[in-house]
Short mmCIF file of C-alpha atoms in Angstrom, two decimals:
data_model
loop_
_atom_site.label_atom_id
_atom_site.label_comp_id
_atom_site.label_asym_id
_atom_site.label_seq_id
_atom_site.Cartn_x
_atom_site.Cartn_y
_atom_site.Cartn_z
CA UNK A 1 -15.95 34.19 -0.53
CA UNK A 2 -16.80 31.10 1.36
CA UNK A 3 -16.91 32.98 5.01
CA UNK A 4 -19.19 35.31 3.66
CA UNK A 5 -21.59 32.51 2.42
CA UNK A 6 -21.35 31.22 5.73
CA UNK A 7 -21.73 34.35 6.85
CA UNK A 8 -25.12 34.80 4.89
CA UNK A 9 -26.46 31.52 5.53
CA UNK A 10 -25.62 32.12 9.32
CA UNK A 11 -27.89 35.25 9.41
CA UNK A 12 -30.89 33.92 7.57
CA UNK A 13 -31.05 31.07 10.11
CA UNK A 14 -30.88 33.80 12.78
CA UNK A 15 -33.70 35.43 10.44
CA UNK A 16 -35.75 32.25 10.19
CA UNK A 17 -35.38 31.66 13.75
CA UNK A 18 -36.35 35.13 15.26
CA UNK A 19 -39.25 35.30 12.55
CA UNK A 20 -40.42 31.59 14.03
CA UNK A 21 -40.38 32.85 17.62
CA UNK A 22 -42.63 36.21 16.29
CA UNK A 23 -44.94 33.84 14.69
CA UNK A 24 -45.30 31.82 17.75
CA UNK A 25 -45.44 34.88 20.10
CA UNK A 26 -48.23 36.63 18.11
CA UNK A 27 -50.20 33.22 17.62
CA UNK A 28 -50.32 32.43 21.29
CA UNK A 29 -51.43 36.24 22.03
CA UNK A 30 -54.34 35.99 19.26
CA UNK A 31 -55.58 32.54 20.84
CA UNK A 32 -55.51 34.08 24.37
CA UNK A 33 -57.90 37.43 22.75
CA UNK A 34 -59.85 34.59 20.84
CA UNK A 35 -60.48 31.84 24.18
CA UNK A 36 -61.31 36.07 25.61
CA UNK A 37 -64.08 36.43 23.25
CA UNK A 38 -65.18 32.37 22.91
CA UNK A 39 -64.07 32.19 19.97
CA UNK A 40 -62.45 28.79 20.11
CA UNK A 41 -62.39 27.91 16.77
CA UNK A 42 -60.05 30.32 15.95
CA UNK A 43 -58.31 29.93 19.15
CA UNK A 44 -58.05 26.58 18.13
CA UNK A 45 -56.33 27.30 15.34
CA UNK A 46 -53.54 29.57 16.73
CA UNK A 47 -52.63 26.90 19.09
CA UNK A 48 -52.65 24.32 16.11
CA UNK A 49 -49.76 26.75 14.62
CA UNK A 50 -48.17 27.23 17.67
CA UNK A 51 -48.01 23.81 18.59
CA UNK A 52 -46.67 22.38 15.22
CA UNK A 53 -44.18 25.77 14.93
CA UNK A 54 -42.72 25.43 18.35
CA UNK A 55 -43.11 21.81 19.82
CA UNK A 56 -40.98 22.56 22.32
CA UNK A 57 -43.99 24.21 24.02
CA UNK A 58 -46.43 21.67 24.41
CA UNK A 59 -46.21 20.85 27.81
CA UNK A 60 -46.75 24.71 28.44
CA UNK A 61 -49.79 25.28 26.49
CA UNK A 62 -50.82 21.68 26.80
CA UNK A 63 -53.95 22.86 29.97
CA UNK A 64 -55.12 25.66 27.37
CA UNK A 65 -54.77 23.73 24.13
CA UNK A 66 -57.42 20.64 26.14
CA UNK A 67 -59.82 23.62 27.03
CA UNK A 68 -59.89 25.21 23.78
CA UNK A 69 -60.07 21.83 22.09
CA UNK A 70 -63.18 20.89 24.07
CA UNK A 71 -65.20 24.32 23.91
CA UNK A 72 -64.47 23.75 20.08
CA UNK A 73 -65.44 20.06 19.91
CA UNK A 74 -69.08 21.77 21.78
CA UNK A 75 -69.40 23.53 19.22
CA UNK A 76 -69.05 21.33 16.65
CA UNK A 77 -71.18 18.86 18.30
CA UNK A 78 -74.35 21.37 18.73
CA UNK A 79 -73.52 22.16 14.85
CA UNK A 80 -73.74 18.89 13.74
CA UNK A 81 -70.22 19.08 11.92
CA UNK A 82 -68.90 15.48 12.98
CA UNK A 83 -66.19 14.82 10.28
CA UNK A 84 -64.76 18.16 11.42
CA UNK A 85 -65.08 17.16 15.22
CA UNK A 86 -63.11 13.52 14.75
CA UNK A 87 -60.40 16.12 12.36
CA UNK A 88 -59.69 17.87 15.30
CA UNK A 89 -59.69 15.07 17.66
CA UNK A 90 -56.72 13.23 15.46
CA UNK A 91 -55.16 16.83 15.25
CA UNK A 92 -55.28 16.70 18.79
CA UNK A 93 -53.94 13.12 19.60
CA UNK A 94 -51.27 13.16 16.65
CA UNK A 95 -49.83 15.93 19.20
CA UNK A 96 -50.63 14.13 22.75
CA UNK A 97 -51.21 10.69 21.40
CA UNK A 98 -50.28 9.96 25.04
CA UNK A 99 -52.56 11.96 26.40
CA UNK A 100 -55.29 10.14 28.55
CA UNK A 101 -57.89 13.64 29.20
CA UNK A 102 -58.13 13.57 25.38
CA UNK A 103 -58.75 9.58 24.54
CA UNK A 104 -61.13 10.19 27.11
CA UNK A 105 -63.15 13.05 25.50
CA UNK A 106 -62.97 11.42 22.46
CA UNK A 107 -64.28 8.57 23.84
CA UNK A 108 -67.13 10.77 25.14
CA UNK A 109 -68.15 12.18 21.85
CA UNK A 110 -68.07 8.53 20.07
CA UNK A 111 -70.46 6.81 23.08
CA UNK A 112 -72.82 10.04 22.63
CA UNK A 113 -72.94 9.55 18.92
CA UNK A 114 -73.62 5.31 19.13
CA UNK A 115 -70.23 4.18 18.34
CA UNK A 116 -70.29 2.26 21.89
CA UNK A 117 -67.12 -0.44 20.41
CA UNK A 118 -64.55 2.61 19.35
CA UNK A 119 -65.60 4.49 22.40
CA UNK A 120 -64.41 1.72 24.47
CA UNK A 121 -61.68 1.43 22.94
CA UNK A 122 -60.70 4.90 23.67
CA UNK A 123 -61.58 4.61 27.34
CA UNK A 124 -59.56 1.64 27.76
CA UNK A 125 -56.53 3.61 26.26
CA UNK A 126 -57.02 6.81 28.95
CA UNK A 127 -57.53 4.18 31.89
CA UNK A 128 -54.52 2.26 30.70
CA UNK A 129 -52.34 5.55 30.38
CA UNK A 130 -53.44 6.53 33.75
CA UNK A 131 -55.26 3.86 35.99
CA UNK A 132 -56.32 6.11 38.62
CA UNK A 133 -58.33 8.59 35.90
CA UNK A 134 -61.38 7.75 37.46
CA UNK A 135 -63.38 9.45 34.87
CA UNK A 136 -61.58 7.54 32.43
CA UNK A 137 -62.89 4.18 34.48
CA UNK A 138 -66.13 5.07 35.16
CA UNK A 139 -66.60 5.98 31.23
CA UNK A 140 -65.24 2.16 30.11
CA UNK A 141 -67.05 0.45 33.09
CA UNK A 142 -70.63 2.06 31.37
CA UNK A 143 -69.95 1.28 27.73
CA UNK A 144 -68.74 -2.47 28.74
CA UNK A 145 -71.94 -2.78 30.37
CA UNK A 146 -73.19 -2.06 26.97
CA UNK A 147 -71.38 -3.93 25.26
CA UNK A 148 -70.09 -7.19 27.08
CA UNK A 149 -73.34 -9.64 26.83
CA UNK A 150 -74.61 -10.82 30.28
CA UNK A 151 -74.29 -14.50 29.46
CA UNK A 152 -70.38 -13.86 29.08
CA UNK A 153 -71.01 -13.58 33.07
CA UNK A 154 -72.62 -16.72 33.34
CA UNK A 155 -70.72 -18.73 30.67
CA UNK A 156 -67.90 -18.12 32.77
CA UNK A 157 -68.84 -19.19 36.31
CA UNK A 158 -70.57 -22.13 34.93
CA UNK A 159 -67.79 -24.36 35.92
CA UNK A 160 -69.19 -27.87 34.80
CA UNK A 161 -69.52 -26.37 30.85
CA UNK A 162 -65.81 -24.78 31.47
CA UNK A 163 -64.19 -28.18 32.60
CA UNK A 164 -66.52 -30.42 30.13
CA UNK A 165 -64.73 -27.50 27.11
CA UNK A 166 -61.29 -27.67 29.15
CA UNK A 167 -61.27 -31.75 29.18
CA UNK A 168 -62.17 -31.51 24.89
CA UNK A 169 -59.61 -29.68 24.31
CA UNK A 170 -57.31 -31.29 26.29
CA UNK A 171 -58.38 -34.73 24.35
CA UNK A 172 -57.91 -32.89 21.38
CA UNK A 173 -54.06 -31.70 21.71
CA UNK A 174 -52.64 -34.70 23.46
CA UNK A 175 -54.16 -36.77 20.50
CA UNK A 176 -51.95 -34.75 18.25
CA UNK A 177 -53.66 -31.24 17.31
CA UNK A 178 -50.59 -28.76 18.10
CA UNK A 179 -51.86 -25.47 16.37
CA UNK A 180 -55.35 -24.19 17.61
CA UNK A 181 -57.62 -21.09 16.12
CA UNK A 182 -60.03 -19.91 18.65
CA UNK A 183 -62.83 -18.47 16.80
CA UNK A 184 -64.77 -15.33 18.51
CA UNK A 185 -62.68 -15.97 21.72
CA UNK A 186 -64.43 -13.80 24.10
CA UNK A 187 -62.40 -13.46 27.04
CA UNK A 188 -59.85 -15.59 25.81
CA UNK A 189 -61.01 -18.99 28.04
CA UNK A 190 -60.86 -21.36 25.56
CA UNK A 191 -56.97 -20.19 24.35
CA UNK A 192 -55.56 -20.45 27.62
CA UNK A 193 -57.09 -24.15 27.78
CA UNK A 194 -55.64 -24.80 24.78
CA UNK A 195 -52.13 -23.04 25.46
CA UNK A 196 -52.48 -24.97 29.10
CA UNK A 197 -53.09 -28.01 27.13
CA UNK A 198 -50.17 -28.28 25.45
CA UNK A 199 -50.70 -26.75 22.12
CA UNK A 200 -47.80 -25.13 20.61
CA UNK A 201 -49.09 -22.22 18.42
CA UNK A 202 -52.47 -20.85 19.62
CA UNK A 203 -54.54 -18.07 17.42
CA UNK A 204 -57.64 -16.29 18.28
CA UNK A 205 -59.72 -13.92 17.09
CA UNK A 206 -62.09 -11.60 17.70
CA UNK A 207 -64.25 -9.15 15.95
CA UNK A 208 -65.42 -7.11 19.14
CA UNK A 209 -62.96 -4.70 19.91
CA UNK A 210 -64.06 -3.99 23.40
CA UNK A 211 -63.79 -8.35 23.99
CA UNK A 212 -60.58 -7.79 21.84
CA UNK A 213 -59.17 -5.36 24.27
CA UNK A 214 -60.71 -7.61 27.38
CA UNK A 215 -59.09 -10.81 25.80
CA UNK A 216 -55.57 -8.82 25.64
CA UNK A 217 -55.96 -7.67 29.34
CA UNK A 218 -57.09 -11.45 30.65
CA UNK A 219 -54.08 -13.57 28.67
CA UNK A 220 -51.69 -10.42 29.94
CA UNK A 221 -53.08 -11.35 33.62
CA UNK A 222 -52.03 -14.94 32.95
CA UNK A 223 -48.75 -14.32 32.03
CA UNK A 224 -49.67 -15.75 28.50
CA UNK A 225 -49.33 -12.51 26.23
CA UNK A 226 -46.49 -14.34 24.43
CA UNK A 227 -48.08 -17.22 23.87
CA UNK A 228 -51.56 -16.59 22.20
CA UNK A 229 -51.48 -14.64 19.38
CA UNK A 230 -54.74 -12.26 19.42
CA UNK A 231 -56.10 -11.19 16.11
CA UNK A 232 -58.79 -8.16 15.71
CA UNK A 233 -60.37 -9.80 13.21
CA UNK A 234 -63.97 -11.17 11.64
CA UNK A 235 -62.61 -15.51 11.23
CA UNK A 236 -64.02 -15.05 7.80
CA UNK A 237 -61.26 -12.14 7.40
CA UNK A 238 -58.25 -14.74 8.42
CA UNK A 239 -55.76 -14.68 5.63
CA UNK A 240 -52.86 -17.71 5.42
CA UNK A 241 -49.87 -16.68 5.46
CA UNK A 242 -50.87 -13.21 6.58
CA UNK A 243 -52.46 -13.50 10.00
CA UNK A 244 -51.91 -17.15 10.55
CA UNK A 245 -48.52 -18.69 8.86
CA UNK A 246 -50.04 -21.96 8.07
CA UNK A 247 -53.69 -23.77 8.85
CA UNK A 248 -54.55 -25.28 11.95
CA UNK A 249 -54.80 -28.57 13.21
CA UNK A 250 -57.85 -27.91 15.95
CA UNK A 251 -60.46 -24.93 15.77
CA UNK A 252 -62.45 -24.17 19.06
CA UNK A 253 -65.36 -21.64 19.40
CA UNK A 254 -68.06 -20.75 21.82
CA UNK A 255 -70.39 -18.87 19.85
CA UNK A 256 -73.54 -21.23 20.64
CA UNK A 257 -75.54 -18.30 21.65
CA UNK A 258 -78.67 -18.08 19.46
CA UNK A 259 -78.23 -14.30 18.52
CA UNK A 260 -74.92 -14.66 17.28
CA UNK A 261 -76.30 -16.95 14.13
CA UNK A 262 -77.21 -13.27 13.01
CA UNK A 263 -73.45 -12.86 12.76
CA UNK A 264 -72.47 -15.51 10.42
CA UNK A 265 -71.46 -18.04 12.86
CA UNK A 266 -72.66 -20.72 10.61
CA UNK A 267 -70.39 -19.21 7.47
CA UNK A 268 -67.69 -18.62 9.41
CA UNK A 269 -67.49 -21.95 10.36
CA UNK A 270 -67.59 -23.39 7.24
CA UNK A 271 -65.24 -20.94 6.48
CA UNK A 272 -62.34 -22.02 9.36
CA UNK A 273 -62.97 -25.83 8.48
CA UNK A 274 -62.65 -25.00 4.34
CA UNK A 275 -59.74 -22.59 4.73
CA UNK A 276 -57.57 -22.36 7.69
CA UNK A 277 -58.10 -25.81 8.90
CA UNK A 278 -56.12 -29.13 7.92
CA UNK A 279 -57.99 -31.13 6.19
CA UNK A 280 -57.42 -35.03 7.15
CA UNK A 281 -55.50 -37.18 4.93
#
């Protein structure tokens, strides 16, 4: 009795299996027909089965899958169906979420539609997958141009303001402030004076996501990635024990410019010295 359930169960896996491999054989026919007529919707589709029936094919199918995916997301675009566009673009990268061709399309669509910070931060991810994408480059090199203010530029190669900031914070750690929050830290300046200060624990955040991703790239170039902890993250957002494990002895920002009051610099201020700062005895 047992061998023959074996038996059974032994043939409807060989059942399962050759009806799977049908499936997958008819689906990949009817999207080549469909991509024939333009109709990439559908053709879409078939490749959605095929890919989630037989994963084993994606690197196959992967150069037809990106066209189809792209006449489709054309489509949608001239439609005006956006939620349906971003569905298929997290279809897409939940199957190639390494895949830099697609962060880079995606990115494409965002910057076209105004969302200039999550388009950047879609670029970044193609050029970091592949560096030499030069589309990829050219596309995050454009919408940082949007989105990086000018006087970051001149902030930074004004060297008398850096040292004057460098030698405060300096003052500040060796007189006994060992845990420092860097509020809206930019490109991550006044951190690394703080970590090359001396300070043991150093925080920063950073509601940009584009400076976000710049900070992350600039502490990883100084070999400091382990040492600053970088938080995506609006100061007046900062939760104890959850982002930071306890508050902090020294806060440091550089958010003086005049357009950033607009931002809440003022509250989130208050906000660092009420909550995450400690408060003298």
């Amino acid at each position: 009795m047992s061998n023959s359930n074996a038996k059974l169960r032994c043939n409807n896996r060989g059942g399962q299996e050759a009806g799977r491999r049908e499936l997958v054989s008819r689906s990949l026919q009817s999207a080549q027909h469909c991509l024939e007529d333009q109709d990439f919707g559908t053709a879409y589709a078939h490749y959605l089965l095929v890919l989630n029936l037989a994963p084993e094919l994606k690197s196959s199918v992967k150069e037809s899958f990106q066209f189809t995916l792209f006449k489709w997301a054309e489509e949608l675009d001239s439609l005006a169906r956006i939620q349906d566009l971003f569905n298929c673009y997290e279809q897409a990268l939940e199957l190639y979420p390494n895949d830099e061709v697609i962060c880079n399309s995606m990115g494409e669509h965002l910057f076209r539609m105004g969302f200039r910070d999550e388009a950047a931060g879609y670029f970044h991810k193609a050029v970091k997958l592949n560096p030499g994408f030069a589309d990829a480059k050219e596309n995050f090199y454009r919408v940082a141009n949007w989105l990086v203010e000018r006087w970051h530029f001149i902030m930074l190669n004004d060297t008398k303001r850096n040292l004057t900031y460098l030698k405060a914070i300096e003052n500040a750690v060796q007189s006994g402030c060992k845990s420092v929050l860097d509020i809206g830290t930019g490109t991550g300046i006044l951190s690394m004076f703080a970590k090359k200060a001396g300070a043991s624990f150093v925080y920063a955040c950073e509601l940009s996501k584009t400076m976000y991703e710049l900070a992350r790239d600039v502490v990883a170039a100084n070999n400091m990635e382990g040492e600053i902890k970088l938080l995506h993250l609006k100061s007046l957002d900062l939760e104890i024990p959850k982002h930071i494990p306890e508050r902090v002895s020294l806060v440091v920002t550089e958010t003086v410019d005049a357009g950033l009051f607009g931002e809440g610099i003022v509250e989130s201020l208050i906000h660092a010295w009420e909550h995450l700062l400690l408060q003298p005895k």
